[in-house]
């Protein structure tokens, strides 16, 4: 097989054109000496500077937090690095901010750790750092500590990013899926499957046009509105990332030992996602989201929750999709064409396009 | 989506369902030939709604399930070779061979590329002339035109780095072998709509006459299926055995002549080993001698690799309607989608996977 | 098996031979589809696409038939009897 | 080039022998469905369980901290994954714990993020998870949140680990290198260059025997002793990781705008490290450490600091290696054979073995 | 370490230093031929201590610095080829060619393997028979036995996947061309101890006689260097020009006969382009015709790749002692170890890098 | 150039020919070193190793000479005069 012999050969799908004599990342950039400091100063700090990060200490020194803490981490390995609607940088920020937000915390600080493949163009790195900076500004979060490693060519796929986030838990903290009760109502904040389809269609070069847009974005405002509006009514929230909505419902069913039951006709799916899913034999409920969440509220609170969500553009198409029932034979059911409730499958592995 | 959504209309479906229940006077056993129909029947809850009225058993119509284990082993072996990329539909990746699936092979270093269309594999070969691309050509008559076209395109481009493992299977010989079996209890067939789209259904005339069983060409959406079932039940209740086309928006009596010509030009009928069934006479398609330069078997002279067939899998019994998947002793215990013993547990078209996925874990 | 999805022909790229291709739309998403087996399709026609090639042109009149039948049932309310006559016309 | 065609072909240098039919990581393990949960339950929680991690929430909910916070992150991409004296797992814990400790914080909680290459043997993963668990127990730190991603074969080098750590800053917080003063004393906590040499010799298969041992280990106890003994006398501490002691001295010289001056004869170097460095033309001062730190204390406090360090076995060979001087022409000087002070070079890129 | 530490003893070094200062009555200019000696003189502060007493200028003895740019370009080009792994000493990786260094090539996909010994590259080739290993054989007479041995071993194993880019250079022709230059101001030579270990020093007799310049075979540790300098100064003060061996623990008059035989068997003397110097007659070693199956140039028929020589680098002037590195207009500004204009800024043996590293940024 | 490091021969693996090898110790670390050019070395001898092959056996008597000379200087205090006689014996 032929391998990538030039720095522009990653599956970048990046709008930046890379000049032939572009500067790129070398192993020396990761070795802790002069070049490492240059990379940090001229690229990372240039985009992300703030009063904590500038100290470049072994650990950031941060002020005291009043409430209890929330702590989360995620690594981002998306391929391609740029996809319609986002890139690995914005994803790395929104992903961690969203995890804090749905946990009931006010996101405060992030760490940012880059694993770069030797030969990665610095122009692309700068572009991703700008995207990180933009997402951090949008969500009012500060990147206070970081790390950069460079691995030899062929040992990583261009760039992996890890973010870890610290937030302050704000009362009332959603008590979590173990507290779900019969008749609780299930809500989805927007059309599903957009991120998974956008990335799949871009990566596998399926020749689809226009490429569907990822929903990659912040859930901060919608969570805050929900909490300030009906905070005491919220049981749990979850951004429906890998495994999609189906995986969230299965996890919640497992945690609560109840059955979660949804109506297919109420689940919002955008026409493009619908079209691609039919064409490739995929179920939108299994496809990843990166700015769309599932919410469970107490009985009767669903309408209020949907109202609140519909008040901002990001979640204007929020819908109640189902309710919690006493435990049946299967953990998650879906009503499709006919009246009978069918089991909704828990996704197994990455959804593969199929012709059968 | 036009021509999809209207055939999923719940109210209309309910009308058809009521009508089927209304006219049914005794227990009828129908076979939906195609795995896609199995999938749809379970996904939309039709099979459940008809429990006690009409029993639906699944036919051999999942090409993933019936593809011979040796072909999968060969595909894995080629994919492991440094100079080869194996291109495949996503469907085949999880099917177990003797030493694991293509996904397992990939996990240990094999080069596998999912494609949506066989012609996409031709394009890959054109763009990367240094790499040998082998397309794993599985599927029924529906898929054969797409793979035949890929061969023609590769020939037009004079590609020397494109070949195929041809493992196409033919539906009708399998139906024949099925009704001839002493265990057969199928009383009517929902014929596979998309196979008929290509092949037409005239050839079923003699089948219907010979075996005196109703055959109804049926589509895949809930209304299509209910309509096809209703047509079958009506024949059975009237003690008739006719050939009907209930998928006429797509299927014509003679099928698609251009597609048949294409298949005819590239392939010839051959005997073929079906997984779970053994060799079915005339059960497959192979490349005609004039296209053999595209035969991966010849190009990469296949060594005799031992195939360790897993006899535990009851796929033959399942695919011939003798048992339903939950009656297999391994169903849901030793055999799950995470760790399938047999092919029907893998593909989302496979009957066992469909039962597992849709939670039908007990026999009716 | 044999996922076949209806899509609308919106642009012909090449109408003849092994490389016949058209742009086909599926709910706002377009893809190039090989058309060697359905060269007779016109712009606006719906075709059934399987594995990247069109295998059939959808007949819009036949597509309505089931609904017409059902609506007749609806009109005369004793539709069960009418059904067998209508449907047995096709094979 | 031939590629790795079997799961045992990583440069593991692992003492576990892998049976031919070993189970390994698949892409499905990273897709958020059933297999992901199985991997987490049967492998990760099996080794690392605690009251916070078990919740498996989007974010861990943690109690309130009294003092201000320290936050740090590092990715670990060491190749080979196992090296004499440690492995990527223990390294990932000690590295982050040490960064918190030298920053003046009491390490409390860690996040753990794994990027696994498809085909990675689960037996090896278990071994690394045990090593992580052991290091976490030893340093009394809890892993409270995690993430697991699986990337396709060939897209990562077996396993990368990211840890982020939260600690509570304890007064007196070492004021940092910007506060260095003339006549401050510089101390090293143990023999230098052991980690860099151990990894280099293992990775490059240089045929050396016995392979020198990495110093991979915790600095927690030694930092605590120093802080409780002469806490007010400590200016700054730094674990001398990538770039070695030379990089730390250069960073401090830059931060303080003073000259740091050391004596080569006082720098402890183990015989094996010495031997390998001579053979390969390397300078131990440029080689990485993973359990050895540089300390700066106020004038006159060096002896007390060394005494305290010598009281525990981990730092029994601590030495005063130099002092801080007013700014000369060069930022860091070293006195070797002759009386004159020579500039000490700031490392550039990874040290390469050489024959010239 | 035995035979190292005792030669770094500060007290003894001080004695020797004092003695040199004591007997020196005027300004003498010595050349240390070997880059290793340059490195040691700067690293241990000897050059600084002798400032104003004895001026030390650096000779052409850094094989990394003098390796022709075209050889580096060829190495980069081979490393880029899919089937080839280029094996090299770590030293060569940062040296700039016309289009970047081997490290740059690696960053854009080339396969490069650092080895400590040429025989290690032979072992790699033996273990991976599908891959072509090309060893980049640079170095003076000291290194030639190791690379010659690798050829013999590869021949013994009948390896068809091992070859070398032979770029060895010879010290003495370079010294000749140096003293013949009109700009020459060297008054005595510290001969390169390890080259003499292999080659002996008898061949210097005629050099000393012809040019009437003292030549003292000198080692690499501080005491060795001070001892060698002292010997030079004593001769100069006494107006003598003799050949002396001050590295007798390692060097014998006739050198190492087995090593010479080995080199003789595999290589023959040839003219060679030296970077910065131009072609030096008899300045290199090339494979004898009977070993040419191991010549990477012949095996991978080198295309004529344009070499864009960077004329800005003053390496010739530096390596012939006409200027000291900080006198080069680019030193420390456009030319630094991070971004070297010329080879002497790269290798830790290179005179410019040594000056930069040890902070000697102004001329004495 | 030409890093040459002294190491002690601790074990012979193969004494003859192109594959002659011995285990050589450098401050506790051992490596196999090619010995084709120094086949006469005995166990305990020190050899100078360059690029993985031994290029010379260290002569322990010569190795002492500089220190002997210096110690003589130490003894007679007027050592400068003694130096030239001693050293000029060698070439
Ligand atoms: S449950 Fe598994 S073993 Fe049983 S028939 Fe189905 S696939 Fe075969
Ligand atoms: S400083 Fe740079 S440009 Fe000048 S001679 Fe040295 S290597 Fe060449
Ligand atoms: Mg998360
Ligand atoms: Mg989440
Ligand atoms: Mg770091
Ligand atoms: Mg890559
Ligand atoms: Mg392959
Ligand atoms: Mg750190
Ligand atoms: Mg640190
Ligand atoms: Mg996660
Ligand atoms: Mg790998
Ligand atoms: Mg190569």
PDB file of C-alpha atoms in Angstrom, chain D residues 116-260:
ATOM      1  CA  UNK D 116      -6.302   2.217  22.369  1.00  0.00           C
ATOM      2  CA  UNK D 117      -5.273   0.870  18.994  1.00  0.00           C
ATOM      3  CA  UNK D 118      -7.577  -1.756  17.585  1.00  0.00           C
ATOM      4  CA  UNK D 119      -6.040  -5.174  18.133  1.00  0.00           C
ATOM      5  CA  UNK D 120      -4.420  -4.277  21.444  1.00  0.00           C
ATOM      6  CA  UNK D 121      -4.415  -7.405  23.622  1.00  0.00           C
ATOM      7  CA  UNK D 122      -6.768  -7.156  26.584  1.00  0.00           C
ATOM      8  CA  UNK D 123      -4.280  -9.113  28.704  1.00  0.00           C
ATOM      9  CA  UNK D 124      -1.760  -6.315  28.235  1.00  0.00           C
ATOM     10  CA  UNK D 125      -4.368  -3.696  28.977  1.00  0.00           C
ATOM     11  CA  UNK D 126      -5.220  -5.487  32.218  1.00  0.00           C
ATOM     12  CA  UNK D 127      -1.581  -5.565  33.154  1.00  0.00           C
ATOM     13  CA  UNK D 128      -1.277  -1.827  32.588  1.00  0.00           C
ATOM     14  CA  UNK D 129      -4.494  -1.147  34.480  1.00  0.00           C
ATOM     15  CA  UNK D 130      -3.106  -3.079  37.433  1.00  0.00           C
ATOM     16  CA  UNK D 131       0.019  -0.995  37.289  1.00  0.00           C
ATOM     17  CA  UNK D 132      -2.140   2.133  37.253  1.00  0.00           C
ATOM     18  CA  UNK D 133      -4.099   0.856  40.234  1.00  0.00           C
ATOM     19  CA  UNK D 134      -0.917   0.093  42.151  1.00  0.00           C
ATOM     20  CA  UNK D 135       0.558   3.525  41.503  1.00  0.00           C
ATOM     21  CA  UNK D 136      -2.738   5.179  42.458  1.00  0.00           C
ATOM     22  CA  UNK D 137      -2.855   3.252  45.739  1.00  0.00           C
ATOM     23  CA  UNK D 138       0.766   4.089  46.485  1.00  0.00           C
ATOM     24  CA  UNK D 139       0.069   7.795  46.031  1.00  0.00           C
ATOM     25  CA  UNK D 140      -3.387   7.676  47.677  1.00  0.00           C
ATOM     26  CA  UNK D 141      -5.000   9.255  44.648  1.00  0.00           C
ATOM     27  CA  UNK D 142      -8.395   8.317  43.246  1.00  0.00           C
ATOM     28  CA  UNK D 143      -9.219   7.978  39.564  1.00  0.00           C
ATOM     29  CA  UNK D 144     -12.676   9.508  39.436  1.00  0.00           C
ATOM     30  CA  UNK D 145     -13.450   9.940  35.745  1.00  0.00           C
ATOM     31  CA  UNK D 146     -12.276   8.314  32.561  1.00  0.00           C
ATOM     32  CA  UNK D 147     -12.675   7.843  28.878  1.00  0.00           C
ATOM     33  CA  UNK D 148     -11.793   5.115  26.400  1.00  0.00           C
ATOM     34  CA  UNK D 149     -11.385   5.536  22.683  1.00  0.00           C
ATOM     35  CA  UNK D 150     -10.368   2.917  20.170  1.00  0.00           C
ATOM     36  CA  UNK D 151      -8.754   3.971  16.904  1.00  0.00           C
ATOM     37  CA  UNK D 152      -8.244   1.787  13.829  1.00  0.00           C
ATOM     38  CA  UNK D 153      -5.198  -0.376  13.491  1.00  0.00           C
ATOM     39  CA  UNK D 154      -2.205   1.658  12.406  1.00  0.00           C
ATOM     40  CA  UNK D 155      -3.619   4.933  13.675  1.00  0.00           C
ATOM     41  CA  UNK D 156      -2.053   4.850  17.142  1.00  0.00           C
ATOM     42  CA  UNK D 157       0.868   3.038  18.678  1.00  0.00           C
ATOM     43  CA  UNK D 158      -0.897   0.503  20.886  1.00  0.00           C
ATOM     44  CA  UNK D 159      -1.873   2.763  23.744  1.00  0.00           C
ATOM     45  CA  UNK D 160      -1.689   6.414  24.666  1.00  0.00           C
ATOM     46  CA  UNK D 161      -2.778   7.566  28.108  1.00  0.00           C
ATOM     47  CA  UNK D 162      -3.811  10.970  29.294  1.00  0.00           C
ATOM     48  CA  UNK D 163      -4.194  11.845  32.950  1.00  0.00           C
ATOM     49  CA  UNK D 164      -5.401  15.121  34.385  1.00  0.00           C
ATOM     50  CA  UNK D 165      -5.045  15.800  38.085  1.00  0.00           C
ATOM     51  CA  UNK D 166      -6.726  18.007  40.621  1.00  0.00           C
ATOM     52  CA  UNK D 167      -5.059  18.883  43.879  1.00  0.00           C
ATOM     53  CA  UNK D 168      -5.538  21.233  46.761  1.00  0.00           C
ATOM     54  CA  UNK D 169      -2.868  23.888  47.079  1.00  0.00           C
ATOM     55  CA  UNK D 170      -1.390  23.838  50.576  1.00  0.00           C
ATOM     56  CA  UNK D 171       0.255  26.857  52.162  1.00  0.00           C
ATOM     57  CA  UNK D 172       3.067  27.704  51.832  1.00  0.00           C
ATOM     58  CA  UNK D 173       2.837  27.372  48.081  1.00  0.00           C
ATOM     59  CA  UNK D 174       6.359  27.436  46.591  1.00  0.00           C
ATOM     60  CA  UNK D 175       6.489  30.862  44.980  1.00  0.00           C
ATOM     61  CA  UNK D 176       8.046  29.601  41.737  1.00  0.00           C
ATOM     62  CA  UNK D 177      11.149  30.202  39.624  1.00  0.00           C
ATOM     63  CA  UNK D 178      10.405  33.876  39.011  1.00  0.00           C
ATOM     64  CA  UNK D 179      11.239  34.489  42.690  1.00  0.00           C
ATOM     65  CA  UNK D 180      14.724  32.956  42.546  1.00  0.00           C
ATOM     66  CA  UNK D 181      17.438  35.105  44.141  1.00  0.00           C
ATOM     67  CA  UNK D 182      21.197  35.207  43.893  1.00  0.00           C
ATOM     68  CA  UNK D 183      22.786  32.605  46.202  1.00  0.00           C
ATOM     69  CA  UNK D 184      19.732  30.367  46.222  1.00  0.00           C
ATOM     70  CA  UNK D 185      20.868  26.763  46.306  1.00  0.00           C
ATOM     71  CA  UNK D 186      20.050  24.109  43.727  1.00  0.00           C
ATOM     72  CA  UNK D 187      19.447  20.522  44.708  1.00  0.00           C
ATOM     73  CA  UNK D 188      18.799  17.354  42.791  1.00  0.00           C
ATOM     74  CA  UNK D 189      16.828  14.597  44.507  1.00  0.00           C
ATOM     75  CA  UNK D 190      18.600  11.607  42.965  1.00  0.00           C
ATOM     76  CA  UNK D 191      20.728  10.167  40.160  1.00  0.00           C
ATOM     77  CA  UNK D 192      19.747  11.692  36.818  1.00  0.00           C
ATOM     78  CA  UNK D 193      18.891  10.467  33.330  1.00  0.00           C
ATOM     79  CA  UNK D 194      17.629   7.034  34.313  1.00  0.00           C
ATOM     80  CA  UNK D 195      14.249   7.159  32.620  1.00  0.00           C
ATOM     81  CA  UNK D 196      15.537   8.577  29.341  1.00  0.00           C
ATOM     82  CA  UNK D 197      18.299   6.008  29.122  1.00  0.00           C
ATOM     83  CA  UNK D 198      16.045   3.088  30.086  1.00  0.00           C
ATOM     84  CA  UNK D 199      13.515   3.976  27.403  1.00  0.00           C
ATOM     85  CA  UNK D 200      16.080   4.774  24.716  1.00  0.00           C
ATOM     86  CA  UNK D 201      18.038   1.584  25.308  1.00  0.00           C
ATOM     87  CA  UNK D 202      14.860  -0.531  25.271  1.00  0.00           C
ATOM     88  CA  UNK D 203      13.280   1.150  22.286  1.00  0.00           C
ATOM     89  CA  UNK D 204      16.278   1.253  19.998  1.00  0.00           C
ATOM     90  CA  UNK D 205      17.195  -2.325  20.859  1.00  0.00           C
ATOM     91  CA  UNK D 206      20.774  -1.308  21.401  1.00  0.00           C
ATOM     92  CA  UNK D 207      21.666  -4.701  22.801  1.00  0.00           C
ATOM     93  CA  UNK D 208      22.649  -3.342  26.217  1.00  0.00           C
ATOM     94  CA  UNK D 209      22.532  -5.587  29.261  1.00  0.00           C
ATOM     95  CA  UNK D 210      21.334  -5.210  31.905  1.00  0.00           C
ATOM     96  CA  UNK D 211      19.006  -2.455  30.753  1.00  0.00           C
ATOM     97  CA  UNK D 212      19.261   0.506  33.124  1.00  0.00           C
ATOM     98  CA  UNK D 213      16.179   1.013  35.310  1.00  0.00           C
ATOM     99  CA  UNK D 214      13.916   4.018  34.944  1.00  0.00           C
ATOM    100  CA  UNK D 215      13.431   6.178  38.040  1.00  0.00           C
ATOM    101  CA  UNK D 216       9.671   6.192  37.345  1.00  0.00           C
ATOM    102  CA  UNK D 217       8.137   6.801  40.772  1.00  0.00           C
ATOM    103  CA  UNK D 218       6.395   9.126  43.170  1.00  0.00           C
ATOM    104  CA  UNK D 219       7.921  12.325  44.525  1.00  0.00           C
ATOM    105  CA  UNK D 220       5.031  12.824  46.898  1.00  0.00           C
ATOM    106  CA  UNK D 221       6.726  11.751  50.087  1.00  0.00           C
ATOM    107  CA  UNK D 222       9.941  13.627  49.437  1.00  0.00           C
ATOM    108  CA  UNK D 223       8.064  16.815  48.559  1.00  0.00           C
ATOM    109  CA  UNK D 224       5.921  16.489  51.689  1.00  0.00           C
ATOM    110  CA  UNK D 225       8.990  15.994  53.889  1.00  0.00           C
ATOM    111  CA  UNK D 226      10.680  19.012  52.356  1.00  0.00           C
ATOM    112  CA  UNK D 227       7.603  21.165  52.766  1.00  0.00           C
ATOM    113  CA  UNK D 228       6.972  20.123  56.347  1.00  0.00           C
ATOM    114  CA  UNK D 229      10.675  20.489  57.197  1.00  0.00           C
ATOM    115  CA  UNK D 230      11.719  23.672  55.406  1.00  0.00           C
ATOM    116  CA  UNK D 231       8.542  24.708  53.607  1.00  0.00           C
ATOM    117  CA  UNK D 232       9.258  28.415  53.876  1.00  0.00           C
ATOM    118  CA  UNK D 233      12.725  27.997  52.443  1.00  0.00           C
ATOM    119  CA  UNK D 234      11.645  26.372  49.176  1.00  0.00           C
ATOM    120  CA  UNK D 235      11.527  28.613  46.095  1.00  0.00           C
ATOM    121  CA  UNK D 236      10.487  26.043  43.561  1.00  0.00           C
ATOM    122  CA  UNK D 237      10.522  22.385  42.645  1.00  0.00           C
ATOM    123  CA  UNK D 238      10.297  20.711  39.273  1.00  0.00           C
ATOM    124  CA  UNK D 239      10.327  17.093  38.163  1.00  0.00           C
ATOM    125  CA  UNK D 240      12.973  17.000  35.463  1.00  0.00           C
ATOM    126  CA  UNK D 241      11.058  15.148  32.748  1.00  0.00           C
ATOM    127  CA  UNK D 242      11.529  15.716  28.996  1.00  0.00           C
ATOM    128  CA  UNK D 243      14.696  17.682  28.311  1.00  0.00           C
ATOM    129  CA  UNK D 244      16.121  16.552  31.653  1.00  0.00           C
ATOM    130  CA  UNK D 245      17.765  18.681  34.310  1.00  0.00           C
ATOM    131  CA  UNK D 246      19.205  21.000  31.660  1.00  0.00           C
ATOM    132  CA  UNK D 247      15.726  21.968  30.464  1.00  0.00           C
ATOM    133  CA  UNK D 248      14.545  22.727  34.007  1.00  0.00           C
ATOM    134  CA  UNK D 249      17.582  24.896  34.683  1.00  0.00           C
ATOM    135  CA  UNK D 250      17.047  26.786  31.434  1.00  0.00           C
ATOM    136  CA  UNK D 251      13.380  27.384  32.184  1.00  0.00           C
ATOM    137  CA  UNK D 252      14.227  28.670  35.636  1.00  0.00           C
ATOM    138  CA  UNK D 253      16.992  30.887  34.313  1.00  0.00           C
ATOM    139  CA  UNK D 254      14.544  32.337  31.831  1.00  0.00           C
ATOM    140  CA  UNK D 255      11.846  32.869  34.471  1.00  0.00           C
ATOM    141  CA  UNK D 256      14.229  34.478  36.982  1.00  0.00           C
ATOM    142  CA  UNK D 257      16.543  36.283  34.550  1.00  0.00           C
ATOM    143  CA  UNK D 258      19.454  34.998  36.600  1.00  0.00           C
ATOM    144  CA  UNK D 259      22.240  32.525  35.860  1.00  0.00           C
ATOM    145  CA  UNK D 260      22.045  29.035  37.326  1.00  0.00           C
TER     146      UNK D 260
END
